[in-house]
Coordinates of C-alpha atoms in Angstrom, one line a residue:
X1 CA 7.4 74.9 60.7
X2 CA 9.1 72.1 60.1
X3 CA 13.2 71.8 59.9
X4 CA 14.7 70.3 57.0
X5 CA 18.3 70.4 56.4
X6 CA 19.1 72.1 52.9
X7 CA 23.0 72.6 52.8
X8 CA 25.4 70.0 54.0
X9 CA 29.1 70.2 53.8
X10 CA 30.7 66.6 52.6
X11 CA 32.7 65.4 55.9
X12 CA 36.1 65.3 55.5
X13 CA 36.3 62.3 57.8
X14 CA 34.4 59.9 60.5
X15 CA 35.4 59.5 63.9
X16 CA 34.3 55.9 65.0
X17 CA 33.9 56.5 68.9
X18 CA 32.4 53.2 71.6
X19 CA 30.2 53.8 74.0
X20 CA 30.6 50.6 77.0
X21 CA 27.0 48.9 77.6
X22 CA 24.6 50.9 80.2
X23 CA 25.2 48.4 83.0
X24 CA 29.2 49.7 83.0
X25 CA 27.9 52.9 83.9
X26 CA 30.2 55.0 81.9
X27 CA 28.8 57.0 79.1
X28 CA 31.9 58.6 78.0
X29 CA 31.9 58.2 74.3
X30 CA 35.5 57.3 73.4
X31 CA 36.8 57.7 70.0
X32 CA 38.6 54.7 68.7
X33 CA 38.8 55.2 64.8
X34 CA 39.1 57.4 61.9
X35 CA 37.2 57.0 58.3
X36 CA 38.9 59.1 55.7
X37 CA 38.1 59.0 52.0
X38 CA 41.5 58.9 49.8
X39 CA 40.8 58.5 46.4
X40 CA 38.2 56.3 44.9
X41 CA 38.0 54.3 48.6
X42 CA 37.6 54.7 52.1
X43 CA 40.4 53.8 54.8
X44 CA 39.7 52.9 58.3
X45 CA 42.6 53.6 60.9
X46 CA 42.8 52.1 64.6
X47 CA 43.7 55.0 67.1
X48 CA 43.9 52.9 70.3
X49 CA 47.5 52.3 69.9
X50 CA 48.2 56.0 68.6
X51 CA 49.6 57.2 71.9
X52 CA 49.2 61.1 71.4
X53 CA 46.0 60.9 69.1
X54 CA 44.2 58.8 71.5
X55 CA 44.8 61.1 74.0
X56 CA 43.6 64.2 72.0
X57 CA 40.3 62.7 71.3
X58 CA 39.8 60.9 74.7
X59 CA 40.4 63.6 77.0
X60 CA 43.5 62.1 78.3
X61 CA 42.2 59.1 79.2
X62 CA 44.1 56.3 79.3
X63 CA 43.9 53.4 76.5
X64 CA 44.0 51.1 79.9
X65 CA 40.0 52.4 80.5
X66 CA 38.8 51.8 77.5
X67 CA 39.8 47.6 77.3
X68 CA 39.0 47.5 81.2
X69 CA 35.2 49.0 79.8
X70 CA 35.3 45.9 77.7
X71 CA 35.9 47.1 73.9
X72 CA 37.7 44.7 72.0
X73 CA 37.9 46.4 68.5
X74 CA 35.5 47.1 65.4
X75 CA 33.6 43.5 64.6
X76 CA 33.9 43.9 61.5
X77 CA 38.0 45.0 61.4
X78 CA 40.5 42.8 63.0
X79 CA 42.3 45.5 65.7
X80 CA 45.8 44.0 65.4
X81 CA 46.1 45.7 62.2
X82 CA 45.6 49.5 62.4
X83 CA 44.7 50.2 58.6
X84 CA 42.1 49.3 56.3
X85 CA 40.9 49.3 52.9
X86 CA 38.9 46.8 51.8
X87 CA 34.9 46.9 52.2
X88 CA 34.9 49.5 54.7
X89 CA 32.2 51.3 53.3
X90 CA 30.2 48.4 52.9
X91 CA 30.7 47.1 56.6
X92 CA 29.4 50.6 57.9
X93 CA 26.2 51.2 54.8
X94 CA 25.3 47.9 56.6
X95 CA 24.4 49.8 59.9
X96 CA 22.0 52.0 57.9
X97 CA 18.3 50.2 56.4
X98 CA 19.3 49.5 52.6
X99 CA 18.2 52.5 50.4
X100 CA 15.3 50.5 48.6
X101 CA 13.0 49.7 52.1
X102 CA 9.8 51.3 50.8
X103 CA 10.2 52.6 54.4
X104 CA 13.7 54.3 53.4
X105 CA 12.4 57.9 53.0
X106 CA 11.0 57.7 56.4
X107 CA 14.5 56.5 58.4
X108 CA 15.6 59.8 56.6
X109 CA 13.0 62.1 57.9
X110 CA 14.3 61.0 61.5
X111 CA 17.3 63.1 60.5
X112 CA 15.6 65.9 59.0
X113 CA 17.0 64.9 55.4
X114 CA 14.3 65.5 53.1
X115 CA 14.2 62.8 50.1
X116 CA 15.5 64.7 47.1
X117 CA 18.7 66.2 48.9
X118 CA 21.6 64.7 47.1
X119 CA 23.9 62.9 49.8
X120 CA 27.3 60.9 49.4
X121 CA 27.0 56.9 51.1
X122 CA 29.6 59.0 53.6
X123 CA 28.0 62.3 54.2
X124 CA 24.9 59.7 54.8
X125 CA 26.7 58.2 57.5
X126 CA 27.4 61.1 58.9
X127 CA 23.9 62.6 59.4
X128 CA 22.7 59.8 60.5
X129 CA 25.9 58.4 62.8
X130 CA 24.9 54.4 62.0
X131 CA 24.1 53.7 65.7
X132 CA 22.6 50.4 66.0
X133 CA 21.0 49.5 69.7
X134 CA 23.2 46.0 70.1
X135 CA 26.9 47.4 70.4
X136 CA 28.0 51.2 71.2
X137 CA 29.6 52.3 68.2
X138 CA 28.9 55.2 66.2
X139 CA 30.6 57.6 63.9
X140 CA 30.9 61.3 64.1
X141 CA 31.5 63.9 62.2
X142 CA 33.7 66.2 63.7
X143 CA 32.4 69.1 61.2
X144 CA 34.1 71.5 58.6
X145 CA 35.0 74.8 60.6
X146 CA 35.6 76.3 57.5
X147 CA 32.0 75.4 56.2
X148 CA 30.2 78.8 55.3
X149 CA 26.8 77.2 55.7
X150 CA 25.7 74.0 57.2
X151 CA 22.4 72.6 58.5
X152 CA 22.4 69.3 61.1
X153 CA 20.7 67.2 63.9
X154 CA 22.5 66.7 66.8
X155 CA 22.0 65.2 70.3
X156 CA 22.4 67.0 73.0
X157 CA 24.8 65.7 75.2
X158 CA 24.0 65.3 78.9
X159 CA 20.9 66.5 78.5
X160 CA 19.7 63.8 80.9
X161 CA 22.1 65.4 84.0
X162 CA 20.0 68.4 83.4
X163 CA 16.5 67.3 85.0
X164 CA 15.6 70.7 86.7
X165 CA 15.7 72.5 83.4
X166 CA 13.5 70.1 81.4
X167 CA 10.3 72.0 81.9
X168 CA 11.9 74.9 80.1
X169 CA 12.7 72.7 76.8
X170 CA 9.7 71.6 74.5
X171 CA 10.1 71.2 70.6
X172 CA 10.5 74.7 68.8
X173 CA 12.4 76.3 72.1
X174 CA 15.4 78.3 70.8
X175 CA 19.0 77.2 72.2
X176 CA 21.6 79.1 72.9
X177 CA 24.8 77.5 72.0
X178 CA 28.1 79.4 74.0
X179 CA 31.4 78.6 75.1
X180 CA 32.1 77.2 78.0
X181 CA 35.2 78.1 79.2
X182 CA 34.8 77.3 83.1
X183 CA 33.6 74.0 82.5
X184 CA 35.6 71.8 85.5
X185 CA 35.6 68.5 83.5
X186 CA 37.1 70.6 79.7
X187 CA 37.4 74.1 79.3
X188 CA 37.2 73.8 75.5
X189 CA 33.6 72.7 76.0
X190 CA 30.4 74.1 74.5
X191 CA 27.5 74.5 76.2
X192 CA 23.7 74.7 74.9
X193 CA 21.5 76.7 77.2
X194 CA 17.7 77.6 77.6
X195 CA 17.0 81.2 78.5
X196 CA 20.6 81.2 80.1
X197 CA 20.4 78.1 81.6
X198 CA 22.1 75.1 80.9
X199 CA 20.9 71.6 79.6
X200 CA 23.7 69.7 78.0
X201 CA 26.7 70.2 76.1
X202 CA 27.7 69.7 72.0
X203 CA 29.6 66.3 71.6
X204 CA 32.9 66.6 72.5
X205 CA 34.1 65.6 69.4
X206 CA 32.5 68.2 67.4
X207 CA 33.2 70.9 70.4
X208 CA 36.7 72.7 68.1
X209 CA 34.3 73.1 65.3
X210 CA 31.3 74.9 67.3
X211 CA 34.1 77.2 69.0
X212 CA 35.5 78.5 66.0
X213 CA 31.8 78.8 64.3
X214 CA 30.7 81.1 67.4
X215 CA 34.0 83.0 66.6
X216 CA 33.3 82.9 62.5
X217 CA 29.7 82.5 62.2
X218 CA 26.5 82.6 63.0
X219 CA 25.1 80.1 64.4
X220 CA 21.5 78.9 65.9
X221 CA 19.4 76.5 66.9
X222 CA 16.2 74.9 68.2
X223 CA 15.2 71.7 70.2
X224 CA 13.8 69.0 67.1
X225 CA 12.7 66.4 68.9
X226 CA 12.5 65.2 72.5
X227 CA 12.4 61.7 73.2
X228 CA 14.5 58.8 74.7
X229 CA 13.0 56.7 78.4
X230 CA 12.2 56.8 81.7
X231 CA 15.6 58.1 83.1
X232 CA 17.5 58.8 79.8
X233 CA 15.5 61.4 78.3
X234 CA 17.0 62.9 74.9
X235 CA 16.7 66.0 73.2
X236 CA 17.8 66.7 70.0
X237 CA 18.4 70.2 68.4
X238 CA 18.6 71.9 64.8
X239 CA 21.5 73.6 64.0
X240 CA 22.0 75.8 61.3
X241 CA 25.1 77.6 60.1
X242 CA 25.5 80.5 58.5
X243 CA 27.6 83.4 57.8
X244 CA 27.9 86.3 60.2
X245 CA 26.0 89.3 60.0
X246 CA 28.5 92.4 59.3
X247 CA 27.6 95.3 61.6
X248 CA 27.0 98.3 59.0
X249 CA 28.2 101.9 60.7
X250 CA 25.3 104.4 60.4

């Protein structure tokens, strides 16, 4: 059966995060902006100089890392100033294929949209994260935790570190999504498992959301799509969000 998602919840904001080229060998996907609508436009705000922000969102890592990894600010926003309004949507729809390709409908079907669900330009960003292959940015939605029902695609993250437990995953496989409180590296990370064993992790960025749904919700999910290279494998799940089941007394 095939996984469509049918109820979205209109993000709140857009977390631009960097990833430094394959050759630095560091994945860590740093967060290094916000998008935030406010009334009829989008603003775009630096976080590399917010001291205490950039710490939140980077794991404490230090704002020294990220230039020494080679990120010199958005292309498109000059990062001496730390706020911006004009054309920000435009400089981010330009990541995404322009909505009249005849081959539109198709990019969409990547990200289990199906063509007549009605999206915002932003929520569209959001789905589908505007990732282009030329320069590490991306933007993320860190989720609604107050969303009754959602549906989503999401990479798993790490999944690659996971080798030994990829015969277990094919397309269909249920996930289990938990807490993962004695993680080493963050104890406020979430794990996704396969019949109790791990194989990657929810985006750190999107971690607060998934604790408090597995506290509020119910929440489950199933492996979409595998794909990815020799060496950096992916796997993607579909996550669906709904409201908890209410134990009834006999």
């Amino acid at each position: 059966m095939e996984n469509w998602i049918e109820t979205t919840s209109e993000p709140r904001k857009l977390i631009l995060a960097w990833q430094a080229p394959d050759h630095m060998e560091d994945r860590f996907r740093w967060a290094v902006g916000e998008l935030e609508p406010h009334n009829d436009t989008l603003v775009f705000r630096y976080i590399v100089d917010d001291e205490a922000s950039f710490a939140a969102l980077n794991g404490n890592r230090l704002v020294e890392q990220l230039h020494a990894l080679g990120y010199r600010g958005y292309p498109a926003f000059n990062p001496r100033r730390k706020e911006h309004r004009t054309g920000v949507l435009d400089a981010f729809m330009s990541r995404l294929p322009p909505p009249h390709r005849p081959d539109f409908t198709d990019y969409k079907r990547q990200f289990c949209l199906p063509p007549d669900l009605a999206l915002s330009d932003f929520s569209l960003l959001g789905h589908t994260e505007a990732k282009l292959p030329s320069d590490g940015f991306s933007l993320v939605d860190p989720l609604n935790p107050g969303a009754e029902r959602c549906d989503m695609l999401l990479e798993i993250a790490g999944y690659r570190y996971y080798a030994d437990t990829h015969s277990l995953v094919g397309v269909g496989t249920p996930l289990e999504i938990r807490a993962e409180p004695d993680n080493p590296h963050d104890p406020k990370a979430v794990q996704v498992c396969v019949g109790g064993q791990k194989i990657g992790n929810i985006n750190r960025l999107q971690a607060p959301t998934f604790r408090r749904w597995l506290e509020t919700r119910t929440v489950s999910a199933v492996v979409q799509r595998l794909n990815g290279r020799a060496g950096r494998p992916r796997a993607l799940a579909f996550v669906r969000v709904r409201p908890a089941r209410l134990s009834v007394a006999a």
